[in-house]
């Protein structure tokens, strides 16, 4: 008995001994090899460009090398935070970001849940295909469609409102700044709703169908099944996508605003990326434009870390 006990005692610590990195690498060298090209791509396109942040602390001139520039410290950041235009475009960016986050996050979930409840498979596939096709349409085309729909000269929206008796004469939607944020949000929802719903439909399809059968036996209605089975089952997916969306809250791009905007609504349409384009590259102030982009990236990282920490604490879901 003692001999057996000693043998078991000597084997047990060896079984619990943690493998080193090189031992793991040797066992999984094929997987490491397969991931290497992607690591190289990420390093080249995501990490190497960070080198260009040095320009934000210089008075950059294209004719000189990166280390031959005049160093100005935080002058460009001081100029950025002293510019009243910066706070205006920051307001526009945050307003459209929050509107897009709230509406653009809830509607795809609702659409996916309702689409999943459809019983006709042919009709269901048809609706899903029609809903995500606008995702593949260029924003140039979408902007043209939206502008024509809202036009005062035969626009479908004005014609419908006049036919219903809500208005007596056409409304110049594209010339009213207080409506621009809603136009951008609505256009984005129409374009991306079906595409965003795909991942929720995939998560719903992975739910064990026996849960629904058991709920039916207990007399649960379809609303109760959605509330107590469907939504809790896809809650981890919702949390992860919400964290990622918050991380991109301030980086909303500029295509929608650039194509749908005009001089009449510039105080509502200009966002940080457009601000960097117009006041940085457009005026040859490359260092100032870099400072704007650097501010954008740092705020996005902070928002991502904060959102990840909050969700990890209260929902036990995180991406890191």
mmCIF file of N, CA, C and O in Angstrom, residues 58-153:
data_model
loop_
_atom_site.group_PDB
_atom_site.id
_atom_site.type_symbol
_atom_site.label_atom_id
_atom_site.label_comp_id
_atom_site.label_asym_id
_atom_site.label_seq_id
_atom_site.Cartn_x
_atom_site.Cartn_y
_atom_site.Cartn_z
ATOM 1 N N UNK A 58 5.222 67.135 -34.276
ATOM 2 C CA UNK A 58 6.161 67.832 -35.144
ATOM 3 C C UNK A 58 5.410 68.842 -36.008
ATOM 4 O O UNK A 58 4.190 68.773 -36.150
ATOM 5 N N UNK A 59 6.151 69.742 -36.603
ATOM 6 C CA UNK A 59 5.601 70.597 -37.656
ATOM 7 C C UNK A 59 5.990 69.949 -38.976
ATOM 8 O O UNK A 59 6.949 70.354 -39.631
ATOM 9 N N UNK A 60 5.232 68.944 -39.372
ATOM 10 C CA UNK A 60 5.638 68.034 -40.453
ATOM 11 C C UNK A 60 5.637 68.727 -41.810
ATOM 12 O O UNK A 60 4.680 69.421 -42.182
ATOM 13 N N UNK A 61 6.736 68.524 -42.531
ATOM 14 C CA UNK A 61 6.875 68.974 -43.911
ATOM 15 C C UNK A 61 7.222 67.754 -44.767
ATOM 16 O O UNK A 61 8.193 67.041 -44.478
ATOM 17 N N UNK A 62 6.446 67.473 -45.815
ATOM 18 C CA UNK A 62 6.681 66.262 -46.618
ATOM 19 C C UNK A 62 8.054 66.185 -47.250
ATOM 20 O O UNK A 62 8.533 65.099 -47.574
ATOM 21 N N UNK A 63 8.716 67.318 -47.430
ATOM 22 C CA UNK A 63 10.015 67.312 -48.101
ATOM 23 C C UNK A 63 11.143 66.821 -47.197
ATOM 24 O O UNK A 63 12.256 66.579 -47.671
ATOM 25 N N UNK A 64 10.879 66.662 -45.903
ATOM 26 C CA UNK A 64 11.917 66.245 -44.959
ATOM 27 C C UNK A 64 11.637 64.853 -44.421
ATOM 28 O O UNK A 64 10.507 64.366 -44.468
ATOM 29 N N UNK A 65 12.668 64.222 -43.892
ATOM 30 C CA UNK A 65 12.515 62.929 -43.256
ATOM 31 C C UNK A 65 11.812 63.054 -41.920
ATOM 32 O O UNK A 65 11.715 64.150 -41.357
ATOM 33 N N UNK A 66 11.362 61.932 -41.386
ATOM 34 C CA UNK A 66 10.576 61.950 -40.162
ATOM 35 C C UNK A 66 11.372 62.479 -38.976
ATOM 36 O O UNK A 66 10.830 63.108 -38.068
ATOM 37 N N UNK A 67 12.701 62.245 -38.978
ATOM 38 C CA UNK A 67 13.524 62.708 -37.860
ATOM 39 C C UNK A 67 14.176 64.062 -38.134
ATOM 40 O O UNK A 67 14.909 64.570 -37.294
ATOM 41 N N UNK A 68 13.908 64.621 -39.306
ATOM 42 C CA UNK A 68 14.448 65.933 -39.641
ATOM 43 C C UNK A 68 13.407 67.038 -39.476
ATOM 44 O O UNK A 68 13.638 68.180 -39.885
ATOM 45 N N UNK A 69 12.263 66.701 -38.896
ATOM 46 C CA UNK A 69 11.194 67.666 -38.717
ATOM 47 C C UNK A 69 11.431 68.518 -37.473
ATOM 48 O O UNK A 69 12.212 68.168 -36.585
ATOM 49 N N UNK A 70 10.731 69.630 -37.417
ATOM 50 C CA UNK A 70 10.799 70.507 -36.254
ATOM 51 C C UNK A 70 9.823 69.999 -35.192
ATOM 52 O O UNK A 70 8.629 69.873 -35.444
ATOM 53 N N UNK A 71 10.339 69.716 -33.997
ATOM 54 C CA UNK A 71 9.499 69.207 -32.922
ATOM 55 C C UNK A 71 8.806 70.369 -32.209
ATOM 56 O O UNK A 71 9.445 71.342 -31.817
ATOM 57 N N UNK A 72 7.494 70.248 -32.044
ATOM 58 C CA UNK A 72 6.712 71.334 -31.442
ATOM 59 C C UNK A 72 5.970 70.880 -30.189
ATOM 60 O O UNK A 72 5.170 71.645 -29.631
ATOM 61 N N UNK A 73 6.192 69.660 -29.748
ATOM 62 C CA UNK A 73 5.558 69.165 -28.528
ATOM 63 C C UNK A 73 4.048 69.014 -28.671
ATOM 64 O O UNK A 73 3.550 68.411 -29.623
ATOM 65 N N UNK A 74 3.308 69.611 -27.759
ATOM 66 C CA UNK A 74 1.850 69.475 -27.715
ATOM 67 C C UNK A 74 1.132 70.661 -28.357
ATOM 68 O O UNK A 74 -0.063 70.869 -28.105
ATOM 69 N N UNK A 75 1.829 71.421 -29.177
ATOM 70 C CA UNK A 75 1.237 72.624 -29.772
ATOM 71 C C UNK A 75 -0.015 72.310 -30.587
ATOM 72 O O UNK A 75 -1.006 73.062 -30.541
ATOM 73 N N UNK A 76 0.031 71.224 -31.346
ATOM 74 C CA UNK A 76 -1.117 70.893 -32.190
ATOM 75 C C UNK A 76 -2.311 70.440 -31.346
ATOM 76 O O UNK A 76 -3.460 70.714 -31.705
ATOM 77 N N UNK A 77 -2.056 69.768 -30.243
ATOM 78 C CA UNK A 77 -3.152 69.369 -29.359
ATOM 79 C C UNK A 77 -3.755 70.587 -28.655
ATOM 80 O O UNK A 77 -4.969 70.656 -28.461
ATOM 81 N N UNK A 78 -2.912 71.539 -28.296
ATOM 82 C CA UNK A 78 -3.411 72.778 -27.679
ATOM 83 C C UNK A 78 -4.277 73.544 -28.669
ATOM 84 O O UNK A 78 -5.352 74.067 -28.330
ATOM 85 N N UNK A 79 -3.806 73.600 -29.927
ATOM 86 C CA UNK A 79 -4.590 74.274 -30.962
ATOM 87 C C UNK A 79 -5.914 73.541 -31.209
ATOM 88 O O UNK A 79 -6.950 74.175 -31.447
ATOM 89 N N UNK A 80 -5.873 72.213 -31.130
ATOM 90 C CA UNK A 80 -7.084 71.415 -31.348
ATOM 91 C C UNK A 80 -8.126 71.687 -30.275
ATOM 92 O O UNK A 80 -9.302 71.967 -30.568
ATOM 93 N N UNK A 81 -7.701 71.646 -29.007
ATOM 94 C CA UNK A 81 -8.648 71.832 -27.913
ATOM 95 C C UNK A 81 -9.033 73.292 -27.712
ATOM 96 O O UNK A 81 -9.963 73.587 -26.947
ATOM 97 N N UNK A 82 -8.335 74.190 -28.388
ATOM 98 C CA UNK A 82 -8.683 75.614 -28.305
ATOM 99 C C UNK A 82 -9.612 76.049 -29.425
ATOM 100 O O UNK A 82 -10.097 77.191 -29.433
ATOM 101 N N UNK A 83 -9.865 75.155 -30.370
ATOM 102 C CA UNK A 83 -10.684 75.478 -31.530
ATOM 103 C C UNK A 83 -12.152 75.180 -31.221
ATOM 104 O O UNK A 83 -12.514 74.058 -30.872
ATOM 105 N N UNK A 84 -13.017 76.191 -31.340
ATOM 106 C CA UNK A 84 -14.444 75.996 -31.085
ATOM 107 C C UNK A 84 -15.061 75.020 -32.081
ATOM 108 O O UNK A 84 -16.040 74.331 -31.770
ATOM 109 N N UNK A 85 -14.508 74.961 -33.282
ATOM 110 C CA UNK A 85 -15.023 74.035 -34.297
ATOM 111 C C UNK A 85 -14.863 72.589 -33.851
ATOM 112 O O UNK A 85 -15.707 71.739 -34.169
ATOM 113 N N UNK A 86 -13.817 72.299 -33.102
ATOM 114 C CA UNK A 86 -13.571 70.938 -32.624
ATOM 115 C C UNK A 86 -14.722 70.455 -31.750
ATOM 116 O O UNK A 86 -15.187 69.322 -31.880
ATOM 117 N N UNK A 87 -15.200 71.286 -30.860
ATOM 118 C CA UNK A 87 -16.278 70.881 -29.959
ATOM 119 C C UNK A 87 -17.600 70.737 -30.708
ATOM 120 O O UNK A 87 -18.457 69.936 -30.328
ATOM 121 N N UNK A 88 -17.767 71.514 -31.780
ATOM 122 C CA UNK A 88 -18.964 71.373 -32.597
ATOM 123 C C UNK A 88 -18.990 70.031 -33.310
ATOM 124 O O UNK A 88 -20.004 69.320 -33.296
ATOM 125 N N UNK A 89 -17.851 69.650 -33.924
ATOM 126 C CA UNK A 89 -17.809 68.378 -34.636
ATOM 127 C C UNK A 89 -17.813 67.198 -33.658
ATOM 128 O O UNK A 89 -18.312 66.122 -33.975
ATOM 129 N N UNK A 90 -17.275 67.408 -32.453
ATOM 130 C CA UNK A 90 -17.331 66.364 -31.430
ATOM 131 C C UNK A 90 -18.777 66.130 -31.003
ATOM 132 O O UNK A 90 -19.200 64.987 -30.793
ATOM 133 N N UNK A 91 -19.546 67.216 -30.874
ATOM 134 C CA UNK A 91 -20.976 67.086 -30.554
ATOM 135 C C UNK A 91 -21.704 66.297 -31.639
ATOM 136 O O UNK A 91 -22.495 65.389 -31.345
ATOM 137 N N UNK A 92 -21.434 66.640 -32.902
ATOM 138 C CA UNK A 92 -22.082 65.928 -34.006
ATOM 139 C C UNK A 92 -21.702 64.457 -34.022
ATOM 140 O O UNK A 92 -22.550 63.587 -34.233
ATOM 141 N N UNK A 93 -20.432 64.189 -33.781
ATOM 142 C CA UNK A 93 -19.958 62.801 -33.784
ATOM 143 C C UNK A 93 -20.628 61.980 -32.698
ATOM 144 O O UNK A 93 -21.129 60.880 -32.946
ATOM 145 N N UNK A 94 -20.648 62.509 -31.482
ATOM 146 C CA UNK A 94 -21.242 61.780 -30.365
ATOM 147 C C UNK A 94 -22.751 61.628 -30.534
ATOM 148 O O UNK A 94 -23.317 60.569 -30.212
ATOM 149 N N UNK A 95 -23.416 62.663 -31.043
ATOM 150 C CA UNK A 95 -24.867 62.598 -31.227
ATOM 151 C C UNK A 95 -25.238 61.506 -32.224
ATOM 152 O O UNK A 95 -26.098 60.651 -31.941
ATOM 153 N N UNK A 96 -24.595 61.502 -33.389
ATOM 154 C CA UNK A 96 -24.914 60.480 -34.393
ATOM 155 C C UNK A 96 -24.445 59.098 -33.957
ATOM 156 O O UNK A 96 -25.059 58.086 -34.308
ATOM 157 N N UNK A 97 -23.366 59.041 -33.181
ATOM 158 C CA UNK A 97 -22.882 57.750 -32.690
ATOM 159 C C UNK A 97 -23.871 57.138 -31.704
ATOM 160 O O UNK A 97 -24.201 55.949 -31.797
ATOM 161 N N UNK A 98 -24.344 57.938 -30.747
ATOM 162 C CA UNK A 98 -25.292 57.424 -29.762
ATOM 163 C C UNK A 98 -26.622 57.054 -30.412
ATOM 164 O O UNK A 98 -27.234 56.035 -30.057
ATOM 165 N N UNK A 99 -27.073 57.846 -31.360
ATOM 166 C CA UNK A 99 -28.310 57.515 -32.064
ATOM 167 C C UNK A 99 -28.154 56.225 -32.851
ATOM 168 O O UNK A 99 -29.034 55.356 -32.845
ATOM 169 N N UNK A 100 -27.016 56.087 -33.514
ATOM 170 C CA UNK A 100 -26.761 54.858 -34.261
ATOM 171 C C UNK A 100 -26.602 53.653 -33.362
ATOM 172 O O UNK A 100 -27.002 52.545 -33.706
ATOM 173 N N UNK A 101 -26.014 53.866 -32.166
ATOM 174 C CA UNK A 101 -25.812 52.761 -31.234
ATOM 175 C C UNK A 101 -27.144 52.273 -30.661
ATOM 176 O O UNK A 101 -27.400 51.076 -30.594
ATOM 177 N N UNK A 102 -27.988 53.212 -30.264
ATOM 178 C CA UNK A 102 -29.263 52.835 -29.650
ATOM 179 C C UNK A 102 -30.216 52.214 -30.667
ATOM 180 O O UNK A 102 -30.718 51.098 -30.485
ATOM 181 N N UNK A 103 -30.443 52.934 -31.755
ATOM 182 C CA UNK A 103 -31.395 52.447 -32.758
ATOM 183 C C UNK A 103 -30.789 51.319 -33.590
ATOM 184 O O UNK A 103 -31.437 50.300 -33.837
ATOM 185 N N UNK A 104 -29.531 51.490 -33.981
ATOM 186 C CA UNK A 104 -28.899 50.491 -34.840
ATOM 187 C C UNK A 104 -28.528 49.212 -34.127
ATOM 188 O O UNK A 104 -28.097 48.250 -34.762
ATOM 189 N N UNK A 105 -28.661 49.193 -32.797
ATOM 190 C CA UNK A 105 -28.345 47.971 -32.058
ATOM 191 C C UNK A 105 -29.602 47.214 -31.666
ATOM 192 O O UNK A 105 -29.603 45.986 -31.620
ATOM 193 N N UNK A 106 -30.663 47.946 -31.367
ATOM 194 C CA UNK A 106 -31.897 47.286 -30.919
ATOM 195 C C UNK A 106 -32.731 46.757 -32.085
ATOM 196 O O UNK A 106 -33.295 45.661 -31.992
ATOM 197 N N UNK A 107 -32.807 47.514 -33.174
ATOM 198 C CA UNK A 107 -33.655 47.096 -34.294
ATOM 199 C C UNK A 107 -33.170 45.795 -34.935
ATOM 200 O O UNK A 107 -33.990 44.916 -35.224
ATOM 201 N N UNK A 108 -31.859 45.600 -35.195
ATOM 202 C CA UNK A 108 -31.428 44.296 -35.736
ATOM 203 C C UNK A 108 -31.762 43.117 -34.822
ATOM 204 O O UNK A 108 -32.103 42.032 -35.306
ATOM 205 N N UNK A 109 -31.670 43.310 -33.498
ATOM 206 C CA UNK A 109 -32.033 42.233 -32.569
ATOM 207 C C UNK A 109 -33.517 41.922 -32.683
ATOM 208 O O UNK A 109 -33.927 40.759 -32.784
ATOM 209 N N UNK A 110 -34.346 42.969 -32.682
ATOM 210 C CA UNK A 110 -35.791 42.784 -32.813
ATOM 211 C C UNK A 110 -36.134 42.142 -34.155
ATOM 212 O O UNK A 110 -36.976 41.229 -34.227
ATOM 213 N N UNK A 111 -35.475 42.590 -35.210
ATOM 214 C CA UNK A 111 -35.728 42.028 -36.538
ATOM 215 C C UNK A 111 -35.336 40.555 -36.601
ATOM 216 O O UNK A 111 -36.065 39.731 -37.165
ATOM 217 N N UNK A 112 -34.196 40.202 -36.010
ATOM 218 C CA UNK A 112 -33.747 38.807 -36.010
ATOM 219 C C UNK A 112 -34.710 37.915 -35.230
ATOM 220 O O UNK A 112 -35.031 36.794 -35.660
ATOM 221 N N UNK A 113 -35.178 38.393 -34.083
ATOM 222 C CA UNK A 113 -36.111 37.610 -33.270
ATOM 223 C C UNK A 113 -37.433 37.407 -34.009
ATOM 224 O O UNK A 113 -37.973 36.286 -34.057
ATOM 225 N N UNK A 114 -37.961 38.477 -34.600
ATOM 226 C CA UNK A 114 -39.221 38.361 -35.337
ATOM 227 C C UNK A 114 -39.063 37.487 -36.574
ATOM 228 O O UNK A 114 -39.962 36.702 -36.909
ATOM 229 N N UNK A 115 -37.938 37.619 -37.265
ATOM 230 C CA UNK A 115 -37.700 36.797 -38.450
ATOM 231 C C UNK A 115 -37.585 35.324 -38.089
ATOM 232 O O UNK A 115 -38.040 34.447 -38.830
ATOM 233 N N UNK A 116 -37.016 35.041 -36.940
ATOM 234 C CA UNK A 116 -36.896 33.661 -36.486
ATOM 235 C C UNK A 116 -38.260 33.042 -36.176
ATOM 236 O O UNK A 116 -38.424 31.814 -36.261
ATOM 237 N N UNK A 117 -39.241 33.862 -35.819
ATOM 238 C CA UNK A 117 -40.573 33.363 -35.481
ATOM 239 C C UNK A 117 -41.409 33.037 -36.707
ATOM 240 O O UNK A 117 -42.475 32.429 -36.579
ATOM 241 N N UNK A 118 -40.957 33.452 -37.888
ATOM 242 C CA UNK A 118 -41.704 33.130 -39.099
ATOM 243 C C UNK A 118 -41.647 31.634 -39.368
ATOM 244 O O UNK A 118 -40.596 31.015 -39.251
ATOM 245 N N UNK A 119 -42.771 31.078 -39.755
ATOM 246 C CA UNK A 119 -42.835 29.635 -39.981
ATOM 247 C C UNK A 119 -42.589 29.250 -41.440
ATOM 248 O O UNK A 119 -42.080 28.186 -41.733
ATOM 249 N N UNK A 120 -42.976 30.102 -42.371
ATOM 250 C CA UNK A 120 -42.755 29.785 -43.781
ATOM 251 C C UNK A 120 -41.300 29.951 -44.158
ATOM 252 O O UNK A 120 -40.767 31.059 -44.155
ATOM 253 N N UNK A 121 -40.625 28.871 -44.491
ATOM 254 C CA UNK A 121 -39.184 28.934 -44.767
ATOM 255 C C UNK A 121 -38.869 29.738 -46.018
ATOM 256 O O UNK A 121 -37.883 30.479 -46.062
ATOM 257 N N UNK A 122 -39.717 29.599 -47.055
ATOM 258 C CA UNK A 122 -39.465 30.329 -48.296
ATOM 259 C C UNK A 122 -39.619 31.832 -48.072
ATOM 260 O O UNK A 122 -38.768 32.638 -48.468
ATOM 261 N N UNK A 123 -40.707 32.216 -47.429
ATOM 262 C CA UNK A 123 -40.935 33.636 -47.139
ATOM 263 C C UNK A 123 -39.851 34.186 -46.220
ATOM 264 O O UNK A 123 -39.378 35.310 -46.384
ATOM 265 N N UNK A 124 -39.435 33.378 -45.242
ATOM 266 C CA UNK A 124 -38.403 33.784 -44.292
ATOM 267 C C UNK A 124 -37.080 34.053 -45.001
ATOM 268 O O UNK A 124 -36.425 35.076 -44.762
ATOM 269 N N UNK A 125 -36.680 33.144 -45.898
ATOM 270 C CA UNK A 125 -35.420 33.338 -46.633
ATOM 271 C C UNK A 125 -35.512 34.544 -47.564
ATOM 272 O O UNK A 125 -34.535 35.268 -47.755
ATOM 273 N N UNK A 126 -36.686 34.733 -48.157
ATOM 274 C CA UNK A 126 -36.860 35.869 -49.068
ATOM 275 C C UNK A 126 -36.715 37.194 -48.333
ATOM 276 O O UNK A 126 -36.011 38.107 -48.779
ATOM 277 N N UNK A 127 -37.371 37.308 -47.167
ATOM 278 C CA UNK A 127 -37.287 38.536 -46.366
ATOM 279 C C UNK A 127 -35.852 38.777 -45.908
ATOM 280 O O UNK A 127 -35.350 39.902 -45.957
ATOM 281 N N UNK A 128 -35.168 37.724 -45.482
ATOM 282 C CA UNK A 128 -33.791 37.878 -45.011
ATOM 283 C C UNK A 128 -32.872 38.332 -46.137
ATOM 284 O O UNK A 128 -32.018 39.204 -45.947
ATOM 285 N N UNK A 129 -33.049 37.747 -47.330
ATOM 286 C CA UNK A 129 -32.213 38.134 -48.472
ATOM 287 C C UNK A 129 -32.443 39.582 -48.859
ATOM 288 O O UNK A 129 -31.488 40.351 -49.081
ATOM 289 N N UNK A 130 -33.711 39.994 -48.915
ATOM 290 C CA UNK A 130 -34.033 41.378 -49.267
ATOM 291 C C UNK A 130 -33.480 42.346 -48.233
ATOM 292 O O UNK A 130 -33.006 43.444 -48.562
ATOM 293 N N UNK A 131 -33.495 41.954 -46.962
ATOM 294 C CA UNK A 131 -33.080 42.857 -45.890
ATOM 295 C C UNK A 131 -31.584 43.124 -45.886
ATOM 296 O O UNK A 131 -31.156 44.229 -45.531
ATOM 297 N N UNK A 132 -30.762 42.122 -46.254
ATOM 298 C CA UNK A 132 -29.316 42.367 -46.178
ATOM 299 C C UNK A 132 -28.692 42.772 -47.505
ATOM 300 O O UNK A 132 -27.501 43.108 -47.552
ATOM 301 N N UNK A 133 -29.464 42.799 -48.591
ATOM 302 C CA UNK A 133 -28.908 43.235 -49.872
ATOM 303 C C UNK A 133 -28.439 44.692 -49.874
ATOM 304 O O UNK A 133 -27.415 45.006 -50.486
ATOM 305 N N UNK A 134 -29.136 45.623 -49.181
ATOM 306 C CA UNK A 134 -28.633 47.018 -49.168
ATOM 307 C C UNK A 134 -27.235 47.172 -48.585
ATOM 308 O O UNK A 134 -26.570 48.182 -48.866
ATOM 309 N N UNK A 135 -26.777 46.198 -47.781
ATOM 310 C CA UNK A 135 -25.427 46.286 -47.223
ATOM 311 C C UNK A 135 -24.377 46.339 -48.320
ATOM 312 O O UNK A 135 -23.327 46.971 -48.154
ATOM 313 N N UNK A 136 -24.636 45.691 -49.452
ATOM 314 C CA UNK A 136 -23.669 45.616 -50.538
ATOM 315 C C UNK A 136 -23.790 46.788 -51.510
ATOM 316 O O UNK A 136 -23.051 46.859 -52.484
ATOM 317 N N UNK A 137 -24.716 47.699 -51.234
ATOM 318 C CA UNK A 137 -24.872 48.882 -52.072
ATOM 319 C C UNK A 137 -23.952 49.979 -51.561
ATOM 320 O O UNK A 137 -23.866 50.237 -50.355
ATOM 321 N N UNK A 138 -23.258 50.630 -52.464
ATOM 322 C CA UNK A 138 -22.330 51.701 -52.086
ATOM 323 C C UNK A 138 -23.086 52.864 -51.450
ATOM 324 O O UNK A 138 -24.247 53.148 -51.799
ATOM 325 N N UNK A 139 -22.392 53.548 -50.510
ATOM 326 C CA UNK A 139 -23.005 54.714 -49.880
ATOM 327 C C UNK A 139 -23.260 55.825 -50.896
ATOM 328 O O UNK A 139 -24.129 56.672 -50.689
ATOM 329 N N UNK A 140 -22.535 55.824 -51.996
ATOM 330 C CA UNK A 140 -22.789 56.815 -53.049
ATOM 331 C C UNK A 140 -24.184 56.610 -53.629
ATOM 332 O O UNK A 140 -24.955 57.558 -53.823
ATOM 333 N N UNK A 141 -24.522 55.340 -53.881
ATOM 334 C CA UNK A 141 -25.845 55.019 -54.418
ATOM 335 C C UNK A 141 -26.923 55.282 -53.370
ATOM 336 O O UNK A 141 -27.987 55.836 -53.678
ATOM 337 N N UNK A 142 -26.655 54.864 -52.123
ATOM 338 C CA UNK A 142 -27.631 55.071 -51.047
ATOM 339 C C UNK A 142 -27.915 56.550 -50.854
ATOM 340 O O UNK A 142 -29.078 56.963 -50.688
ATOM 341 N N UNK A 143 -26.868 57.372 -50.868
ATOM 342 C CA UNK A 143 -27.057 58.820 -50.704
ATOM 343 C C UNK A 143 -27.898 59.386 -51.839
ATOM 344 O O UNK A 143 -28.757 60.263 -51.615
ATOM 345 N N UNK A 144 -27.681 58.894 -53.047
ATOM 346 C CA UNK A 144 -28.495 59.346 -54.177
ATOM 347 C C UNK A 144 -29.959 58.963 -54.011
ATOM 348 O O UNK A 144 -30.860 59.765 -54.303
ATOM 349 N N UNK A 145 -30.201 57.732 -53.526
ATOM 350 C CA UNK A 145 -31.581 57.276 -53.319
ATOM 351 C C UNK A 145 -32.265 58.103 -52.236
ATOM 352 O O UNK A 145 -33.407 58.556 -52.399
ATOM 353 N N UNK A 146 -31.563 58.315 -51.122
ATOM 354 C CA UNK A 146 -32.142 59.075 -50.006
ATOM 355 C C UNK A 146 -32.424 60.512 -50.435
ATOM 356 O O UNK A 146 -33.496 61.067 -50.132
ATOM 357 N N UNK A 147 -31.491 61.130 -51.139
ATOM 358 C CA UNK A 147 -31.683 62.506 -51.587
ATOM 359 C C UNK A 147 -32.876 62.624 -52.522
ATOM 360 O O UNK A 147 -33.676 63.565 -52.422
ATOM 361 N N UNK A 148 -33.019 61.667 -53.417
ATOM 362 C CA UNK A 148 -34.158 61.681 -54.352
ATOM 363 C C UNK A 148 -35.468 61.418 -53.623
ATOM 364 O O UNK A 148 -36.495 62.053 -53.925
ATOM 365 N N UNK A 149 -35.461 60.520 -52.655
ATOM 366 C CA UNK A 149 -36.681 60.219 -51.900
ATOM 367 C C UNK A 149 -37.160 61.424 -51.094
ATOM 368 O O UNK A 149 -38.360 61.640 -50.921
ATOM 369 N N UNK A 150 -36.224 62.222 -50.599
ATOM 370 C CA UNK A 150 -36.560 63.377 -49.769
ATOM 371 C C UNK A 150 -36.608 64.683 -50.553
ATOM 372 O O UNK A 150 -36.772 65.753 -49.965
ATOM 373 N N UNK A 151 -36.482 64.600 -51.856
ATOM 374 C CA UNK A 151 -36.458 65.801 -52.694
ATOM 375 C C UNK A 151 -37.808 66.514 -52.667
ATOM 376 O O UNK A 151 -38.866 65.898 -52.491
ATOM 377 N N UNK A 152 -37.758 67.817 -52.849
ATOM 378 C CA UNK A 152 -39.003 68.597 -52.948
ATOM 379 C C UNK A 152 -39.604 68.526 -54.342
ATOM 380 O O UNK A 152 -40.755 68.922 -54.545
ATOM 381 N N UNK A 153 -38.838 68.031 -55.296
ATOM 382 C CA UNK A 153 -39.292 67.919 -56.683
ATOM 383 C C UNK A 153 -39.645 66.462 -56.991
ATOM 384 O O UNK A 153 -38.851 65.716 -57.547
#
